[in-house]
Amino acid sequence: MLKDEQTAHKAFEMLVDLYSQPLYWQIRKLVINHSETDDLLQNVFLKAWKNIHNFRGDAKLSTWLHKIAINESLNFLHQEKQKREITDNSDDNFLLAGIAADEYFDGESVEAQLLRAVEQLPEKQRLVFNMRYYDEMKYEEISEILGTSVGALKASYHHAVKKISAQLGI
């Protein structure tokens, strides 16, 4: 292996170490299932490795990786809906079933109730809520990742919070 290749591999290993956990949780909040999340995370890093030469540096590397992770997650969810012949975007009952089946969540815990409420949000609101609430991303960063205006993101987040509050009876 050439020295440049060794350097590239080492740099990529560092990238994987640095971003594996935040990307894992971003994907996991969208697809719920642990094993599917692991597979998608691996796909994210494979795509990043194959396309690193296309990274222009217009945005932060973390923004680029989050964008890949979101796109992989959304593609997976759309494929799952097609497999299940789900046509209505609001019918994500397969995700709710995933929460109930997950060994890491007690079905009656507040966390599980919140997850169920979040999973019932429309896809865009769910994305924005997860990125803002759980990942504590700034609206500007979410805007770069999703290609949506800050104002629209704030509105989506506000609507998501209202729906979650109503769902939880708050």
Short mmCIF file of N, CA, C and O in Angstrom, two decimals, residues 33-159:
data_model
loop_
_atom_site.label_atom_id
_atom_site.label_comp_id
_atom_site.label_asym_id
_atom_site.label_seq_id
_atom_site.Cartn_x
_atom_site.Cartn_y
_atom_site.Cartn_z
N ASN A 33 -35.02 0.33 14.17
CA ASN A 33 -34.43 -0.98 14.32
C ASN A 33 -32.90 -0.92 14.37
O ASN A 33 -32.26 -0.34 13.48
N HIS A 34 -32.31 -1.57 15.38
CA HIS A 34 -30.86 -1.55 15.58
C HIS A 34 -30.09 -2.16 14.42
O HIS A 34 -29.13 -1.57 13.91
N SER A 35 -30.50 -3.35 13.98
CA SER A 35 -29.72 -4.02 12.93
C SER A 35 -29.83 -3.27 11.59
O SER A 35 -28.86 -3.18 10.84
N GLU A 36 -31.02 -2.73 11.31
CA GLU A 36 -31.17 -1.92 10.08
C GLU A 36 -30.30 -0.67 10.18
O GLU A 36 -29.69 -0.24 9.20
N THR A 37 -30.24 -0.08 11.37
CA THR A 37 -29.41 1.11 11.58
C THR A 37 -27.95 0.79 11.33
O THR A 37 -27.25 1.56 10.66
N ASP A 38 -27.47 -0.34 11.85
CA ASP A 38 -26.08 -0.73 11.61
C ASP A 38 -25.79 -0.88 10.12
O ASP A 38 -24.75 -0.43 9.63
N ASP A 39 -26.70 -1.54 9.40
CA ASP A 39 -26.52 -1.72 7.96
C ASP A 39 -26.49 -0.37 7.24
O ASP A 39 -25.65 -0.14 6.36
N LEU A 40 -27.40 0.51 7.61
CA LEU A 40 -27.45 1.83 6.96
C LEU A 40 -26.21 2.65 7.28
O LEU A 40 -25.68 3.35 6.42
N LEU A 41 -25.73 2.56 8.52
CA LEU A 41 -24.52 3.29 8.90
C LEU A 41 -23.33 2.81 8.06
O LEU A 41 -22.53 3.62 7.58
N GLN A 42 -23.25 1.51 7.87
CA GLN A 42 -22.18 0.97 7.03
C GLN A 42 -22.31 1.50 5.60
O GLN A 42 -21.31 1.89 4.98
N ASN A 43 -23.54 1.56 5.08
CA ASN A 43 -23.75 2.11 3.74
C ASN A 43 -23.34 3.57 3.66
O ASN A 43 -22.80 4.01 2.64
N VAL A 44 -23.61 4.33 4.72
CA VAL A 44 -23.24 5.75 4.75
C VAL A 44 -21.72 5.89 4.59
O VAL A 44 -21.25 6.67 3.76
N PHE A 45 -20.98 5.11 5.36
CA PHE A 45 -19.53 5.22 5.29
C PHE A 45 -18.97 4.68 3.97
O PHE A 45 -17.99 5.22 3.45
N LEU A 46 -19.61 3.66 3.41
CA LEU A 46 -19.18 3.18 2.09
C LEU A 46 -19.40 4.26 1.03
O LEU A 46 -18.52 4.50 0.19
N LYS A 47 -20.56 4.91 1.07
CA LYS A 47 -20.83 5.99 0.11
C LYS A 47 -19.85 7.15 0.31
O LYS A 47 -19.37 7.74 -0.66
N ALA A 48 -19.58 7.47 1.56
CA ALA A 48 -18.64 8.56 1.84
C ALA A 48 -17.26 8.21 1.29
O ALA A 48 -16.61 9.05 0.65
N TRP A 49 -16.80 6.99 1.51
CA TRP A 49 -15.49 6.56 1.02
C TRP A 49 -15.42 6.62 -0.50
O TRP A 49 -14.46 7.13 -1.08
N LYS A 50 -16.48 6.12 -1.15
CA LYS A 50 -16.50 6.09 -2.61
C LYS A 50 -16.62 7.49 -3.22
O LYS A 50 -16.18 7.72 -4.34
N ASN A 51 -17.22 8.41 -2.48
CA ASN A 51 -17.51 9.73 -3.04
C ASN A 51 -16.74 10.87 -2.37
O ASN A 51 -17.06 12.03 -2.61
N ILE A 52 -15.74 10.55 -1.57
CA ILE A 52 -15.01 11.59 -0.86
C ILE A 52 -14.36 12.58 -1.84
O ILE A 52 -14.24 13.77 -1.55
N HIS A 53 -14.03 12.10 -3.03
CA HIS A 53 -13.44 12.98 -4.04
C HIS A 53 -14.46 14.02 -4.55
O HIS A 53 -14.08 15.03 -5.12
N ASN A 54 -15.77 13.75 -4.34
CA ASN A 54 -16.81 14.71 -4.75
C ASN A 54 -17.12 15.74 -3.68
O ASN A 54 -17.87 16.68 -3.94
N PHE A 55 -16.55 15.57 -2.49
CA PHE A 55 -16.78 16.53 -1.42
C PHE A 55 -16.07 17.83 -1.78
O PHE A 55 -14.86 17.88 -1.92
N ARG A 56 -16.88 18.88 -1.96
CA ARG A 56 -16.34 20.16 -2.44
C ARG A 56 -15.85 21.06 -1.31
O ARG A 56 -15.17 22.04 -1.56
N GLY A 57 -16.26 20.80 -0.10
CA GLY A 57 -15.85 21.65 1.00
C GLY A 57 -16.72 22.88 1.16
O GLY A 57 -16.38 23.78 1.92
N ASP A 58 -17.85 22.94 0.41
CA ASP A 58 -18.77 24.08 0.55
C ASP A 58 -19.43 24.08 1.93
O ASP A 58 -19.77 25.12 2.46
N ALA A 59 -19.63 22.89 2.47
CA ALA A 59 -20.22 22.73 3.80
C ALA A 59 -19.22 21.95 4.65
O ALA A 59 -18.19 21.46 4.16
N LYS A 60 -19.54 21.82 5.93
CA LYS A 60 -18.68 21.04 6.81
C LYS A 60 -18.79 19.56 6.44
O LYS A 60 -19.81 19.11 5.92
N LEU A 61 -17.75 18.82 6.71
CA LEU A 61 -17.74 17.38 6.46
C LEU A 61 -18.88 16.71 7.23
O LEU A 61 -19.54 15.80 6.71
N SER A 62 -19.13 17.14 8.45
CA SER A 62 -20.20 16.55 9.26
C SER A 62 -21.56 16.77 8.59
O SER A 62 -22.41 15.88 8.60
N THR A 63 -21.76 17.93 8.00
CA THR A 63 -23.01 18.23 7.30
C THR A 63 -23.18 17.28 6.12
O THR A 63 -24.26 16.74 5.90
N TRP A 64 -22.12 17.08 5.37
CA TRP A 64 -22.15 16.17 4.22
C TRP A 64 -22.48 14.75 4.67
O TRP A 64 -23.32 14.07 4.07
N LEU A 65 -21.87 14.28 5.76
CA LEU A 65 -22.13 12.94 6.26
C LEU A 65 -23.57 12.80 6.76
O LEU A 65 -24.22 11.78 6.52
N HIS A 66 -24.06 13.82 7.46
CA HIS A 66 -25.45 13.78 7.94
C HIS A 66 -26.42 13.73 6.76
O HIS A 66 -27.44 13.04 6.82
N LYS A 67 -26.10 14.45 5.72
CA LYS A 67 -26.96 14.45 4.53
C LYS A 67 -27.01 13.05 3.91
O LYS A 67 -28.08 12.57 3.53
N ILE A 68 -25.86 12.41 3.81
CA ILE A 68 -25.81 11.04 3.29
C ILE A 68 -26.64 10.12 4.19
O ILE A 68 -27.42 9.30 3.71
N ALA A 69 -26.48 10.26 5.50
CA ALA A 69 -27.20 9.41 6.46
C ALA A 69 -28.71 9.60 6.34
O ALA A 69 -29.47 8.62 6.35
N ILE A 70 -29.14 10.83 6.21
CA ILE A 70 -30.58 11.10 6.08
C ILE A 70 -31.11 10.53 4.77
O ILE A 70 -32.16 9.89 4.75
N ASN A 71 -30.38 10.74 3.70
CA ASN A 71 -30.82 10.20 2.40
C ASN A 71 -30.90 8.67 2.43
O ASN A 71 -31.85 8.09 1.92
N GLU A 72 -29.92 8.02 3.02
CA GLU A 72 -29.94 6.56 3.13
C GLU A 72 -31.14 6.11 3.97
O GLU A 72 -31.82 5.15 3.62
N SER A 73 -31.39 6.81 5.06
CA SER A 73 -32.51 6.46 5.95
C SER A 73 -33.85 6.65 5.24
O SER A 73 -34.73 5.78 5.32
N LEU A 74 -34.00 7.77 4.57
CA LEU A 74 -35.26 8.04 3.87
C LEU A 74 -35.48 7.05 2.73
O LEU A 74 -36.60 6.58 2.53
N ASN A 75 -34.42 6.73 2.01
CA ASN A 75 -34.54 5.73 0.94
C ASN A 75 -34.96 4.38 1.51
O ASN A 75 -35.82 3.69 0.95
N PHE A 76 -34.36 4.01 2.64
CA PHE A 76 -34.73 2.76 3.29
C PHE A 76 -36.21 2.77 3.70
O PHE A 76 -36.94 1.80 3.45
N LEU A 77 -36.67 3.87 4.32
CA LEU A 77 -38.06 3.96 4.75
C LEU A 77 -39.02 3.90 3.57
O LEU A 77 -40.06 3.24 3.64
N HIS A 78 -38.67 4.56 2.48
CA HIS A 78 -39.52 4.51 1.28
C HIS A 78 -39.58 3.08 0.72
O HIS A 78 -40.65 2.62 0.30
N GLN A 79 -38.45 2.39 0.72
CA GLN A 79 -38.44 1.00 0.24
C GLN A 79 -39.28 0.10 1.15
O GLN A 79 -40.00 -0.77 0.67
N GLU A 80 -39.20 0.34 2.45
CA GLU A 80 -40.00 -0.45 3.40
C GLU A 80 -41.49 -0.20 3.17
O GLU A 80 -42.29 -1.13 3.22
N LYS A 81 -41.85 1.05 2.92
CA LYS A 81 -43.25 1.37 2.65
C LYS A 81 -43.72 0.68 1.37
O LYS A 81 -44.84 0.17 1.31
N GLN A 82 -42.86 0.66 0.36
CA GLN A 82 -43.22 -0.01 -0.89
C GLN A 82 -43.38 -1.50 -0.69
O GLN A 82 -44.31 -2.11 -1.22
N LYS A 83 -42.49 -2.10 0.09
CA LYS A 83 -42.60 -3.53 0.39
C LYS A 83 -43.92 -3.84 1.08
O LYS A 83 -44.52 -4.87 0.85
N ARG A 84 -44.32 -2.94 1.96
CA ARG A 84 -45.54 -3.14 2.74
C ARG A 84 -46.77 -2.55 2.03
O ARG A 84 -47.85 -2.53 2.58
N GLU A 85 -46.53 -2.02 0.84
CA GLU A 85 -47.59 -1.41 0.03
C GLU A 85 -48.31 -0.29 0.78
O GLU A 85 -49.53 -0.16 0.75
N ILE A 86 -47.52 0.52 1.47
CA ILE A 86 -48.06 1.68 2.19
C ILE A 86 -47.98 2.87 1.24
O ILE A 86 -46.91 3.20 0.74
N THR A 87 -49.09 3.52 1.00
CA THR A 87 -49.10 4.66 0.09
C THR A 87 -49.22 5.98 0.83
O THR A 87 -48.77 7.00 0.35
N ASP A 88 -49.82 5.99 1.98
CA ASP A 88 -50.02 7.22 2.75
C ASP A 88 -48.78 7.48 3.59
O ASP A 88 -48.36 6.64 4.37
N ASN A 89 -48.17 8.67 3.45
CA ASN A 89 -46.97 9.01 4.20
C ASN A 89 -47.17 8.96 5.71
O ASN A 89 -46.23 8.79 6.46
N SER A 90 -48.39 9.13 6.17
CA SER A 90 -48.61 9.17 7.61
C SER A 90 -48.75 7.77 8.21
O SER A 90 -48.81 7.63 9.42
N ASP A 91 -48.79 6.74 7.40
CA ASP A 91 -48.98 5.39 7.91
C ASP A 91 -47.63 4.71 8.13
O ASP A 91 -47.17 3.94 7.32
N ASP A 92 -47.01 5.04 9.24
CA ASP A 92 -45.73 4.46 9.59
C ASP A 92 -45.88 3.49 10.75
O ASP A 92 -45.05 3.43 11.66
N ASN A 93 -46.97 2.70 10.74
CA ASN A 93 -47.21 1.76 11.82
C ASN A 93 -46.10 0.73 11.95
O ASN A 93 -45.87 0.21 13.03
N PHE A 94 -45.41 0.43 10.86
CA PHE A 94 -44.31 -0.52 10.96
C PHE A 94 -43.20 0.03 11.83
O PHE A 94 -42.51 -0.71 12.51
N LEU A 95 -43.04 1.36 11.87
CA LEU A 95 -42.06 1.96 12.76
C LEU A 95 -42.53 1.86 14.21
O LEU A 95 -41.74 1.60 15.11
N LEU A 96 -43.81 2.10 14.43
CA LEU A 96 -44.36 1.99 15.78
C LEU A 96 -44.21 0.57 16.30
O LEU A 96 -43.91 0.35 17.47
N ALA A 97 -44.42 -0.41 15.43
CA ALA A 97 -44.24 -1.81 15.82
C ALA A 97 -42.78 -2.07 16.19
O ALA A 97 -42.49 -2.85 17.10
N GLY A 98 -41.88 -1.38 15.51
CA GLY A 98 -40.45 -1.53 15.82
C GLY A 98 -40.11 -1.02 17.20
O GLY A 98 -39.27 -1.59 17.89
N ILE A 99 -40.77 0.04 17.63
CA ILE A 99 -40.55 0.56 18.98
C ILE A 99 -41.03 -0.47 20.00
O ILE A 99 -40.35 -0.77 20.97
N ALA A 100 -42.21 -1.02 19.77
CA ALA A 100 -42.78 -1.99 20.70
C ALA A 100 -41.90 -3.24 20.80
O ALA A 100 -41.78 -3.84 21.87
N ALA A 101 -41.27 -3.63 19.69
CA ALA A 101 -40.47 -4.85 19.67
C ALA A 101 -39.04 -4.62 20.15
O ALA A 101 -38.32 -5.58 20.40
N ASP A 102 -38.63 -3.39 20.30
CA ASP A 102 -37.25 -3.09 20.66
C ASP A 102 -36.99 -3.42 22.12
O ASP A 102 -37.67 -2.92 23.01
N GLU A 103 -36.00 -4.25 22.36
CA GLU A 103 -35.68 -4.68 23.72
C GLU A 103 -35.13 -3.55 24.59
O GLU A 103 -35.10 -3.66 25.81
N TYR A 104 -34.70 -2.46 23.98
CA TYR A 104 -34.11 -1.37 24.74
C TYR A 104 -35.15 -0.40 25.31
O TYR A 104 -34.82 0.48 26.07
N PHE A 105 -36.40 -0.55 24.90
CA PHE A 105 -37.43 0.37 25.36
C PHE A 105 -38.51 -0.36 26.12
O PHE A 105 -39.06 -1.35 25.65
N ASP A 106 -38.81 0.16 27.29
CA ASP A 106 -39.96 -0.32 28.05
C ASP A 106 -41.17 0.38 27.45
O ASP A 106 -41.21 1.60 27.34
N GLY A 107 -42.15 -0.39 27.02
CA GLY A 107 -43.30 0.15 26.31
C GLY A 107 -44.08 1.21 27.06
O GLY A 107 -44.78 2.00 26.46
N GLU A 108 -43.96 1.26 28.36
CA GLU A 108 -44.70 2.24 29.15
C GLU A 108 -43.85 3.44 29.56
O GLU A 108 -44.35 4.37 30.17
N SER A 109 -42.57 3.41 29.28
CA SER A 109 -41.70 4.50 29.70
C SER A 109 -42.03 5.79 28.96
O SER A 109 -42.60 5.77 27.87
N VAL A 110 -41.68 6.88 29.57
CA VAL A 110 -41.90 8.19 28.96
C VAL A 110 -41.13 8.28 27.64
O VAL A 110 -41.64 8.82 26.65
N GLU A 111 -39.94 7.71 27.61
CA GLU A 111 -39.13 7.74 26.39
C GLU A 111 -39.84 7.00 25.25
O GLU A 111 -39.88 7.49 24.11
N ALA A 112 -40.41 5.85 25.55
CA ALA A 112 -41.13 5.09 24.51
C ALA A 112 -42.38 5.86 24.06
O ALA A 112 -42.70 5.86 22.87
N GLN A 113 -43.05 6.51 24.98
CA GLN A 113 -44.23 7.31 24.61
C GLN A 113 -43.82 8.46 23.70
O GLN A 113 -44.51 8.75 22.71
N LEU A 114 -42.71 9.10 24.02
CA LEU A 114 -42.21 10.18 23.18
C LEU A 114 -41.84 9.65 21.80
O LEU A 114 -42.19 10.26 20.78
N LEU A 115 -41.15 8.53 21.76
CA LEU A 115 -40.77 7.94 20.47
C LEU A 115 -42.00 7.62 19.62
O LEU A 115 -42.02 7.88 18.42
N ARG A 116 -43.03 7.08 20.25
CA ARG A 116 -44.26 6.77 19.50
C ARG A 116 -44.88 8.05 18.95
O ARG A 116 -45.35 8.08 17.82
N ALA A 117 -44.87 9.11 19.76
CA ALA A 117 -45.44 10.39 19.31
C ALA A 117 -44.62 10.95 18.15
O ALA A 117 -45.17 11.44 17.16
N VAL A 118 -43.31 10.87 18.24
CA VAL A 118 -42.43 11.38 17.18
C VAL A 118 -42.63 10.57 15.90
O VAL A 118 -42.69 11.14 14.81
N GLU A 119 -42.77 9.26 16.02
CA GLU A 119 -42.93 8.41 14.84
C GLU A 119 -44.25 8.67 14.11
O GLU A 119 -44.38 8.31 12.95
N GLN A 120 -45.19 9.29 14.77
CA GLN A 120 -46.47 9.58 14.13
C GLN A 120 -46.46 10.91 13.38
O GLN A 120 -47.42 11.24 12.69
N LEU A 121 -45.36 11.65 13.50
CA LEU A 121 -45.24 12.91 12.77
C LEU A 121 -45.03 12.64 11.29
O LEU A 121 -44.46 11.61 10.91
N PRO A 122 -45.42 13.60 10.44
CA PRO A 122 -45.04 13.48 9.02
C PRO A 122 -43.51 13.45 8.90
O PRO A 122 -42.80 13.98 9.75
N GLU A 123 -43.03 12.83 7.86
CA GLU A 123 -41.60 12.58 7.69
C GLU A 123 -40.73 13.84 7.89
O GLU A 123 -39.74 13.80 8.60
N LYS A 124 -41.10 14.94 7.25
CA LYS A 124 -40.29 16.16 7.34
C LYS A 124 -40.26 16.69 8.77
O LYS A 124 -39.20 17.06 9.28
N GLN A 125 -41.41 16.71 9.43
CA GLN A 125 -41.46 17.18 10.82
C GLN A 125 -40.64 16.26 11.72
O GLN A 125 -39.97 16.72 12.64
N ARG A 126 -40.72 14.96 11.48
CA ARG A 126 -39.96 14.00 12.28
C ARG A 126 -38.46 14.26 12.13
O ARG A 126 -37.72 14.28 13.10
N LEU A 127 -38.03 14.48 10.90
CA LEU A 127 -36.61 14.78 10.64
C LEU A 127 -36.17 16.03 11.39
O LEU A 127 -35.16 16.03 12.08
N VAL A 128 -36.93 17.09 11.22
CA VAL A 128 -36.58 18.38 11.83
C VAL A 128 -36.59 18.25 13.36
O VAL A 128 -35.67 18.72 14.03
N PHE A 129 -37.61 17.60 13.90
CA PHE A 129 -37.69 17.45 15.35
C PHE A 129 -36.48 16.67 15.87
O PHE A 129 -35.85 17.08 16.85
N ASN A 130 -36.17 15.55 15.24
CA ASN A 130 -35.04 14.74 15.69
C ASN A 130 -33.73 15.52 15.65
O ASN A 130 -32.93 15.46 16.58
N MET A 131 -33.51 16.24 14.57
CA MET A 131 -32.25 16.97 14.41
C MET A 131 -32.14 18.12 15.41
O MET A 131 -31.07 18.39 15.94
N ARG A 132 -33.24 18.78 15.66
CA ARG A 132 -33.23 19.94 16.55
C ARG A 132 -33.28 19.52 18.02
O ARG A 132 -32.49 19.98 18.84
N TYR A 133 -34.18 18.62 18.36
CA TYR A 133 -34.39 18.24 19.76
C TYR A 133 -33.31 17.28 20.26
O TYR A 133 -32.67 17.53 21.26
N TYR A 134 -33.12 16.19 19.54
CA TYR A 134 -32.18 15.17 20.01
C TYR A 134 -30.73 15.52 19.68
O TYR A 134 -29.85 15.36 20.51
N ASP A 135 -30.49 15.94 18.44
CA ASP A 135 -29.12 16.22 18.01
C ASP A 135 -28.66 17.62 18.34
O ASP A 135 -27.50 17.95 18.17
N GLU A 136 -29.61 18.46 18.79
CA GLU A 136 -29.33 19.84 19.18
C GLU A 136 -28.61 20.63 18.08
O GLU A 136 -27.72 21.43 18.33
N MET A 137 -29.01 20.35 16.84
CA MET A 137 -28.42 21.08 15.71
C MET A 137 -29.06 22.45 15.61
O MET A 137 -30.22 22.64 15.93
N LYS A 138 -28.29 23.39 15.12
CA LYS A 138 -28.80 24.73 14.86
C LYS A 138 -29.62 24.69 13.59
O LYS A 138 -29.38 23.88 12.70
N TYR A 139 -30.59 25.59 13.50
CA TYR A 139 -31.44 25.63 12.31
C TYR A 139 -30.62 25.84 11.04
O TYR A 139 -30.94 25.30 9.99
N GLU A 140 -29.55 26.61 11.14
CA GLU A 140 -28.72 26.88 9.98
C GLU A 140 -28.08 25.60 9.45
O GLU A 140 -27.98 25.38 8.24
N GLU A 141 -27.62 24.75 10.37
CA GLU A 141 -27.01 23.48 9.96
C GLU A 141 -28.05 22.54 9.37
O GLU A 141 -27.81 21.88 8.35
N ILE A 142 -29.23 22.48 9.99
CA ILE A 142 -30.31 21.65 9.46
C ILE A 142 -30.68 22.14 8.06
O ILE A 142 -30.93 21.35 7.15
N SER A 143 -30.69 23.46 7.89
CA SER A 143 -31.00 24.06 6.59
C SER A 143 -30.02 23.60 5.52
O SER A 143 -30.42 23.27 4.40
N GLU A 144 -28.74 23.56 5.86
CA GLU A 144 -27.73 23.09 4.91
C GLU A 144 -27.94 21.62 4.55
O GLU A 144 -27.82 21.23 3.39
N ILE A 145 -28.27 20.81 5.55
CA ILE A 145 -28.43 19.38 5.32
C ILE A 145 -29.68 19.09 4.50
O ILE A 145 -29.64 18.30 3.55
N LEU A 146 -30.79 19.72 4.87
CA LEU A 146 -32.07 19.41 4.22
C LEU A 146 -32.39 20.29 3.03
O LEU A 146 -33.34 20.01 2.28
N GLY A 147 -31.64 21.38 2.86
CA GLY A 147 -31.91 22.29 1.75
C GLY A 147 -33.24 23.02 1.89
O GLY A 147 -33.94 23.23 0.90
N THR A 148 -33.59 23.36 3.12
CA THR A 148 -34.85 24.04 3.43
C THR A 148 -34.53 25.33 4.16
O THR A 148 -33.54 25.40 4.89
N SER A 149 -35.36 26.35 3.99
CA SER A 149 -35.10 27.63 4.64
C SER A 149 -35.23 27.49 6.16
O SER A 149 -35.97 26.63 6.67
N VAL A 150 -34.53 28.35 6.88
CA VAL A 150 -34.58 28.36 8.33
C VAL A 150 -36.01 28.62 8.81
O VAL A 150 -36.49 27.98 9.75
N GLY A 151 -36.71 29.53 8.16
CA GLY A 151 -38.09 29.84 8.55
C GLY A 151 -39.00 28.63 8.44
O GLY A 151 -39.81 28.36 9.33
N ALA A 152 -38.85 27.89 7.35
CA ALA A 152 -39.68 26.68 7.16
C ALA A 152 -39.32 25.62 8.20
O ALA A 152 -40.21 24.91 8.70
N LEU A 153 -38.06 25.53 8.56
CA LEU A 153 -37.64 24.56 9.58
C LEU A 153 -38.21 24.92 10.94
O LEU A 153 -38.67 24.04 11.68
N LYS A 154 -38.19 26.21 11.26
CA LYS A 154 -38.76 26.65 12.54
C LYS A 154 -40.26 26.34 12.60
O LYS A 154 -40.77 25.89 13.63
N ALA A 155 -40.94 26.55 11.49
CA ALA A 155 -42.37 26.26 11.43
C ALA A 155 -42.60 24.75 11.59
O ALA A 155 -43.49 24.33 12.33
N SER A 156 -41.80 23.94 10.90
CA SER A 156 -41.93 22.48 11.01
C SER A 156 -41.70 22.02 12.45
O SER A 156 -42.44 21.17 12.97
N TYR A 157 -40.69 22.58 13.08
CA TYR A 157 -40.38 22.20 14.47
C TYR A 157 -41.53 22.60 15.39
O TYR A 157 -41.95 21.81 16.25
N HIS A 158 -42.04 23.79 15.21
CA HIS A 158 -43.15 24.28 16.03
C HIS A 158 -44.37 23.37 15.89
O HIS A 158 -44.98 22.97 16.88
N HIS A 159 -44.72 23.01 14.65
CA HIS A 159 -45.85 22.11 14.41
C HIS A 159 -45.60 20.74 15.03
O HIS A 159 -46.53 20.13 15.59
#
